[in-house]
Coordinates of C-alpha atoms in Angstrom, one line a residue:
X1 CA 88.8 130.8 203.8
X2 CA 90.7 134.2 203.7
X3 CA 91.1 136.5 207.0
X4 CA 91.7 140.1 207.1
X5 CA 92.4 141.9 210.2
X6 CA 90.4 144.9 209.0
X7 CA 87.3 145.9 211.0
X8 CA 85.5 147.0 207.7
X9 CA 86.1 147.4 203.8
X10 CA 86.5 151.3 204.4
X11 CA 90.0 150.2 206.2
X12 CA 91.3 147.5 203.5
X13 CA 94.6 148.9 202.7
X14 CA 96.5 146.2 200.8
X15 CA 93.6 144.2 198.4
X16 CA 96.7 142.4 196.3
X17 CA 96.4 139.7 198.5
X18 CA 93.4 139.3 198.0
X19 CA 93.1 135.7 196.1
X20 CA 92.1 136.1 192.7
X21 CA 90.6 132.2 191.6
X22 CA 93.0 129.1 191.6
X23 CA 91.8 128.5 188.1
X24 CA 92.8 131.0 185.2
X25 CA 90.3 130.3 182.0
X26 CA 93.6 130.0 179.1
X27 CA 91.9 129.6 175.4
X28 CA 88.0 128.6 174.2
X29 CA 87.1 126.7 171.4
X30 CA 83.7 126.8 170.5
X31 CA 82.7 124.4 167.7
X32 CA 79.3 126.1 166.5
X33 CA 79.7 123.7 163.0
X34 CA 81.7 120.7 161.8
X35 CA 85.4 120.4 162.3
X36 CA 87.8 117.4 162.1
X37 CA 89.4 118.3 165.3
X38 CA 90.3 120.9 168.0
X39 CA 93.5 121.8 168.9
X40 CA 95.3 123.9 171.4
X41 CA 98.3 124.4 170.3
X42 CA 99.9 127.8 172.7
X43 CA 99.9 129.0 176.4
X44 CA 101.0 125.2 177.6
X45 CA 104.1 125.8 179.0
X46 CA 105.8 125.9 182.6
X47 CA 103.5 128.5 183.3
X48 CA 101.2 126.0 185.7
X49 CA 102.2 122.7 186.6
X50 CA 98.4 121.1 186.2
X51 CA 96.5 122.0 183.2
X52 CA 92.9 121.2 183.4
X53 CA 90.3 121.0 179.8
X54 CA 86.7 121.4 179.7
X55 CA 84.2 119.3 177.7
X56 CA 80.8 120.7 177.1
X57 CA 77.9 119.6 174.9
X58 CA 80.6 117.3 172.6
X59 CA 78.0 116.4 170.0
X60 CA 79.0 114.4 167.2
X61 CA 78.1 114.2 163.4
X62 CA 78.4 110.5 163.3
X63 CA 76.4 108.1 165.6
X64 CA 79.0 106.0 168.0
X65 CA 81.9 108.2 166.9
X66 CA 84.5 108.1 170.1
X67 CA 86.2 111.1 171.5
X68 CA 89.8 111.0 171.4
X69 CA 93.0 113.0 172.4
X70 CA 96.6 113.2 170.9
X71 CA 99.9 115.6 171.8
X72 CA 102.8 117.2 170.2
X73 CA 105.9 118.4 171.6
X74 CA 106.6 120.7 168.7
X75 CA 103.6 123.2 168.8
X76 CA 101.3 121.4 166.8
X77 CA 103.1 121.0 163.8
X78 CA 102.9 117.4 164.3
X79 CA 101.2 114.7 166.5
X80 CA 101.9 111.5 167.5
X81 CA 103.5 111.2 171.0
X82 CA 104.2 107.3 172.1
X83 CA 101.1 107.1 174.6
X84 CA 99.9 104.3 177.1
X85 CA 96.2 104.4 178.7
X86 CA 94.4 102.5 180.4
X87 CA 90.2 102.8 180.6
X88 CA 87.1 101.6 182.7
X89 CA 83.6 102.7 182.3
X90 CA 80.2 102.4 184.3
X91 CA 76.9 102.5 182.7
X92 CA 73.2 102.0 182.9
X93 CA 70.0 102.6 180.6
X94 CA 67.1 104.8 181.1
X95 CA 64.7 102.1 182.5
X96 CA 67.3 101.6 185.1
X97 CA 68.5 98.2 183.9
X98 CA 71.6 96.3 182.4
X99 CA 73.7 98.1 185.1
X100 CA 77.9 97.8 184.0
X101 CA 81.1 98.3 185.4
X102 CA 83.9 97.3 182.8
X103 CA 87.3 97.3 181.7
X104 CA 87.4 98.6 178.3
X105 CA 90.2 96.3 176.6
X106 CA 89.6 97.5 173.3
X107 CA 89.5 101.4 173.6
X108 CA 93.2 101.4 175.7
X109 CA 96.4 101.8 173.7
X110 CA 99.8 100.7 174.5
X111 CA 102.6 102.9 172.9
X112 CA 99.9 104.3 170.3
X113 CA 101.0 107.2 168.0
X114 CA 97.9 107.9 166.8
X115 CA 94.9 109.6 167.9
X116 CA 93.5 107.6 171.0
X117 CA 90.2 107.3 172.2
X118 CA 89.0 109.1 175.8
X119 CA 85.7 107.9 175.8
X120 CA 83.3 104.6 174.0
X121 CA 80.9 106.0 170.8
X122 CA 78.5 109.1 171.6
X123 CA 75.0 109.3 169.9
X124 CA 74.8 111.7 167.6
X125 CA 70.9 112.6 168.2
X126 CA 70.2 115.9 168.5
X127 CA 69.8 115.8 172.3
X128 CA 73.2 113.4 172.9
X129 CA 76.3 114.5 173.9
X130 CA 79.8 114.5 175.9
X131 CA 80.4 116.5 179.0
X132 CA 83.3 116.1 181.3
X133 CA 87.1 117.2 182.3
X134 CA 90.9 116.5 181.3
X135 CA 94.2 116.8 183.8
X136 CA 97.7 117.2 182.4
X137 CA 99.7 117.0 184.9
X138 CA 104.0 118.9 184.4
X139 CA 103.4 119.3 180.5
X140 CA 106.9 121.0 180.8
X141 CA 109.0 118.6 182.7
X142 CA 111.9 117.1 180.8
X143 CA 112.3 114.5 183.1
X144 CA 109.2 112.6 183.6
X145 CA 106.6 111.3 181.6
X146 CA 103.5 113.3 180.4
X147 CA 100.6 111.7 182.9
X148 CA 96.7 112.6 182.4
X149 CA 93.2 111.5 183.3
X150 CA 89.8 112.2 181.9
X151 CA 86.3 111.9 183.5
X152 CA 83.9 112.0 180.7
X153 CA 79.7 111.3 180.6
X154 CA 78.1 110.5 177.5
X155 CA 74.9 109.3 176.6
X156 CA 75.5 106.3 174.1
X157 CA 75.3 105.9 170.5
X158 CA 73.5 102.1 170.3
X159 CA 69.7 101.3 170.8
X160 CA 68.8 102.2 173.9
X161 CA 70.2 105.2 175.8
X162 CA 72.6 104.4 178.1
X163 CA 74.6 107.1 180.7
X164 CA 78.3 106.4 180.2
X165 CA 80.4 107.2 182.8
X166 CA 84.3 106.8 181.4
X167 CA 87.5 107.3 183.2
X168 CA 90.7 107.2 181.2
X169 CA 94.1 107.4 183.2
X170 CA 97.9 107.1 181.1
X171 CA 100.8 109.0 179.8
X172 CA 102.3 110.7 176.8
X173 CA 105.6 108.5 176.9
X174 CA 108.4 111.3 176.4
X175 CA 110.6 113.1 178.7
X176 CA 110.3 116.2 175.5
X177 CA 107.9 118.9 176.8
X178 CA 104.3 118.7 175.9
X179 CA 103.0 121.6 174.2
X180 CA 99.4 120.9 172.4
X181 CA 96.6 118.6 172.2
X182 CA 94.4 117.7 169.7
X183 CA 90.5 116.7 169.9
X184 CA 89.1 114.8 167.8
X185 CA 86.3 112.1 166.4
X186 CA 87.1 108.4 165.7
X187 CA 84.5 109.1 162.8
X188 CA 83.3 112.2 161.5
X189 CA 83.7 115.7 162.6
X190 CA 83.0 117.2 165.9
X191 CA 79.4 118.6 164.8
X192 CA 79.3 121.2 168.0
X193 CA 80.7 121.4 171.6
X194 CA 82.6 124.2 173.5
X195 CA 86.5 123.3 175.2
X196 CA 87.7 125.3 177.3
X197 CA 91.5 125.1 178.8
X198 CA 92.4 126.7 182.1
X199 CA 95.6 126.6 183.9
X200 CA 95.5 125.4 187.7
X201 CA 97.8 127.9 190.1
X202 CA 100.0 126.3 193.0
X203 CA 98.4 125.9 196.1

């Protein structure tokens, strides 16, 4: 909450303190047909210190295809940073049953150079999707490692609907500077979805 002194608007002299939004909207990608992937590959830098990504309506082409992530340090021009995650997930169906919470073992990656997934397979019906949120945390540090998280919901790709709730926590093992990111689908394209990348200003 932000004070001014002035007894009305008529005797504002000075609106550049005024705060203008701790978040600053950076780049848009909106998938309106199929792609292989998504990248963002400028305006990560030491700008901002935390970096945050948007997922909205991430709709694949192929039933129980997984969401997934990868970095470069050189702009894009290639991919496959060294990265460690770690994942959990909560869950229930639409009748209100079978009610989860569970390490997923087999979706976290130790040291992994490829692609990695950030969420368990999405149903590709026309009214399933992805929604959810990304944190990259110092991109541009050349002393630590790379650390993000994602919070992710999904409605499931497998008999009966289930919510997903998925959390995914690691690192992009380099001390290099990150500089883009890559979406993607374990299977198939990415049939629709908006991402949106904003940086985070200090506080």
């Amino acid at each position: 909450l932000v004070k001014y002194n002035n007894n009305s608007i008529s005797a504002v002299t000075d609106l550049d303190s005024i705060p203008s939004g701790d978040m600053v909207l950076l780049a848009t990608n909106t998938i309106t047909s199929g792609v292989a992937s998504s990248s963002f590959t400028s305006n990560i830098d030491s700008t901002y210190n935390t970096y945050m990504f948007k997922f909205i309506n991430i709709h694949p082409s192929t039933n129980a295809g997984k969401f997934r992530l990868i970095g470069s340090t050189d702009g894009g021009s290639s991919y496959g940073v060294a990265t460690t995650t770690s994942m959990f997930e909560a869950l229930v169906d639409e009748s209100g049953s079978n009610a989860t919470l569970r390490y997923e073992d087999g979706d976290d990656v130790a040291q992994s150079s490829s692609a990695f997934p950030i969420s368990t397979g999405i149903g590709s019906d026309a009214d399933e999707s992805l929604s959810g949120q990304m944190f990259l945390f110092s991109p541009s540090s050349t002393t630590f490692v790379k650390h993000f998280m994602t919070s992710t919901n999904l409605v499931n790709g497998s008999g009966t609907p289930y919510t997903v709730s998925t959390r995914v926590g690691g690192y992009f093992n380099t001390t290099s500077a990150i500089d883009a990111v890559q979406f993607s689908m374990s299977s198939g394209n990415i049939d629709s979805g908006v991402i949106k990348m904003y940086g985070l200003r200090e506080s």
